[in-house]
Amino acid sequence: MDIYLLIANLRFNTLIIFLCTIIFCSKVVYSESLINIADEEYGAYLAGECLTCHQSKSVTGIPSIVGKDFNSLILMLNAYKNKDLDSKVMQLVAGKLNDEQIASLALYFSNLSPIK
Amino acid sequence: MSLISRRSFLAAMATSTALVATPRLAVGGSRPKVVVVGGGAGGATAARYIAKDSKGEIDVTLIEASKKYYTCFFSNLYLGGFRDYQSIGHGYERLSSNHGVNVVHEWASSVDPSARKLTLGSGTTIDYDKLVLSPGIDLKYDSINGYSAEAQTKMPHAWKSGTQVQVLRDQVLNMRKGGTFIMVPPPNPYRCPPGPYERVSMVAHILKNVNPTANIIILDTKTKFSKQGLFTAGWDKYYPGMVEWIDSETHGGILNVNPETMEIVTDLETFKADAACVIPAQRAGSIASRAGLTDGDWCPIIPSSMQSKADENIYVLGDSSVASSMPKSGFSANSQAKVAANHIRGSLTGSKVYEPRFSNTCWSLVATNDGVKVGANYRAGEEKIEVVDKFISTNDEDSGVRKSTFEESLGWYSGIADDMFS
């Protein structure tokens, strides 16, 4: 599951803070306020940048992000944005996304159906 | 687009995330027509996104002479024996079956911008509302004395993928024991800045296994190159003593080449090769200059849309364009294509035109499981595409990071291939 992958990859010194964020904030902040600013059509446009690498199925080196949970996608993108997860490419991509853009991308990808 | 309207466009962009462009509705109820020239990373992506996202509202025709497109990216991995040749070839069938793109396998010979007409090699003409030109590069054979189209069989440039890369691989494999391979990289700007040096790495990888006493000389036309510290550290580590880089100030310039004797004459001395890769200077694909879109060798564009500065109904993508800080790469062309596609749909159907977003990453393979990368994202300035943020691999990365960088490049390849052709 994404959330376990995320936790496994976190740097130790940010783990505690991050877990607190997940437990105390995720349902309240992400589900209720970010869903309101998410624009799926905008997400579809922004997704163009993701689809240069990410496909509808996972391949060697690049995981699929299609059909993943809205909150997980938001957590992952914020973790890359804050450099809590290692990946030069993803830190670069997420680093310039604001909350509206992150929410829009998460809504777009969470509503797509994965190809088995 | 005039200067004034371009300024208004940018001003509007600065205050909102999206704007609605004035639609140019088709006359007489017929669908607006977009014609795309060139089926590479720029053209195939543009055709696919315009057709896919307009859901049949726009009639999209893609003109590409080849039925099968062999990507330049990863052609070095084929050269090094890391990919088979078929794995870098792609057809256009799914663009037709999945998105209704009209794929025409012909040469595009000329454009009449005032009549908005494209003429094909067969003489057929096609009308367009918007034209996307993504013709890639032409090689300036006369930039090197003694080089020519005919010289390609002896000293292949292999800079357009395809069969020349197969020829080059055969020549490397068949070098005499202890022989010399010479690489002549092109002057800036050119397609795929790290490409010549990744190619050297791949040749070294082959020679290390089959011809370990052979050596490689790079007679550069420059005094520095992309990812230089990463490549030179990699060559020292994996191919010690095999690779010698001689910059243009040291050898004083390439005076001429002789494909018959395999000699390369510089101001410093004459070098004799057993196999050589000579890559001439480059310019935009010739259809762009014939259409009057070039300033010098390349096509200036409006950064926010990729429209030609010479004609607002023509968009120029990829290697042919002057994309300022963005390198001439397949990734860049793919990124620019999405900006152009969004703008074209907006102007033809009234769909939302979002702020342009550009990015690029170039992966290079130095040795088995040792990949390096350089990347950046960009914004559209008023005159230039400008870097926002960037990264580059470092020499202190451990082998696990380098392996995952290489694996990431494999994932990217299958991702971009899908993004172009599926």
Coordinates of C-alpha atoms in Angstrom, one line a residue, chain A residues 8-109:
Chain A
A8 CA 9.2 3.2 4.9
N9 CA 10.9 5.8 2.8
L10 CA 10.6 8.7 5.2
R11 CA 13.7 10.0 6.8
F12 CA 13.8 9.0 10.5
N13 CA 13.9 12.5 11.8
T14 CA 10.7 13.5 10.0
L15 CA 8.8 10.3 10.7
I16 CA 7.2 11.3 14.0
I17 CA 6.0 14.6 12.7
F18 CA 4.7 13.0 9.6
L19 CA 2.8 10.3 11.5
C20 CA 1.2 13.0 13.6
T21 CA 0.2 14.8 10.4
I22 CA -1.4 11.6 9.0
I23 CA -3.3 10.8 12.2
F24 CA -4.5 14.1 13.3
C25 CA -4.8 16.1 10.2
S26 CA -5.4 14.0 7.1
K27 CA -9.1 13.4 7.5
V28 CA -10.0 16.9 8.5
V29 CA -7.7 19.0 6.3
Y30 CA -7.3 16.9 3.2
S31 CA -10.7 15.4 2.9
E32 CA -12.8 18.4 3.7
S33 CA -10.9 21.5 2.6
L34 CA -8.7 20.2 -0.3
I35 CA -11.5 18.4 -2.0
N36 CA -13.3 21.7 -2.3
I37 CA -10.5 23.4 -4.1
A38 CA -9.8 20.5 -6.4
D39 CA -10.7 21.1 -10.1
E40 CA -10.7 17.9 -12.1
E41 CA -10.4 19.5 -15.5
Y42 CA -7.4 21.5 -14.3
G43 CA -6.0 18.3 -12.8
A44 CA -6.3 16.7 -16.3
Y45 CA -4.2 19.5 -17.8
L46 CA -1.6 19.3 -15.0
A47 CA -1.5 15.5 -15.3
G48 CA 0.2 16.0 -18.7
E49 CA 3.4 16.6 -16.8
C50 CA 3.0 13.3 -14.9
L51 CA 2.1 11.2 -17.9
T52 CA 5.5 11.7 -19.5
C53 CA 6.7 9.1 -17.0
H54 CA 3.8 7.5 -15.2
Q55 CA 1.6 5.0 -17.1
S56 CA -1.7 3.4 -16.2
K57 CA 0.2 0.4 -15.0
S58 CA 3.4 0.2 -12.9
V59 CA 6.6 -0.5 -14.8
T60 CA 10.2 -0.9 -13.7
G61 CA 11.4 2.3 -12.0
I62 CA 8.1 4.2 -12.1
P63 CA 5.0 3.3 -10.1
S64 CA 1.5 3.8 -11.4
I65 CA -0.5 6.7 -9.8
V66 CA -3.7 5.9 -11.6
G67 CA -6.7 5.1 -9.4
K68 CA -4.9 5.7 -6.1
D69 CA -6.6 7.1 -3.1
F70 CA -7.2 10.9 -3.1
N71 CA -5.7 11.4 0.4
S72 CA -2.7 9.2 -0.3
L73 CA -1.9 11.1 -3.5
I74 CA -2.0 14.4 -1.5
L75 CA 0.2 13.0 1.2
M76 CA 2.8 11.7 -1.3
L77 CA 2.9 14.9 -3.3
N78 CA 3.3 17.0 -0.2
A79 CA 6.0 14.7 1.1
Y80 CA 7.9 15.2 -2.2
K81 CA 7.3 18.9 -2.1
N82 CA 8.7 19.1 1.5
K83 CA 11.6 16.9 0.5
D84 CA 10.6 14.3 3.1
L85 CA 10.7 11.7 0.3
D86 CA 13.8 11.2 -1.9
S87 CA 13.4 11.6 -5.6
K88 CA 15.1 14.5 -7.4
V89 CA 12.5 14.4 -10.2
M90 CA 9.5 14.2 -8.0
Q91 CA 10.8 16.9 -5.6
L92 CA 11.2 19.2 -8.6
V93 CA 7.7 18.4 -9.9
A94 CA 5.9 18.7 -6.6
G95 CA 8.0 21.6 -5.4
K96 CA 6.2 24.1 -7.7
L97 CA 2.7 22.8 -7.0
N98 CA 0.3 24.8 -4.8
D99 CA -2.5 23.2 -2.7
E100 CA -5.1 23.8 -5.5
Q101 CA -2.8 22.1 -8.0
I102 CA -2.0 19.2 -5.7
A103 CA -5.7 18.6 -4.9
S104 CA -6.7 18.9 -8.6
L105 CA -4.1 16.3 -9.6
A106 CA -5.1 14.0 -6.7
L107 CA -8.8 14.2 -7.8
Y108 CA -8.0 13.6 -11.4
F109 CA -5.8 10.5 -10.8

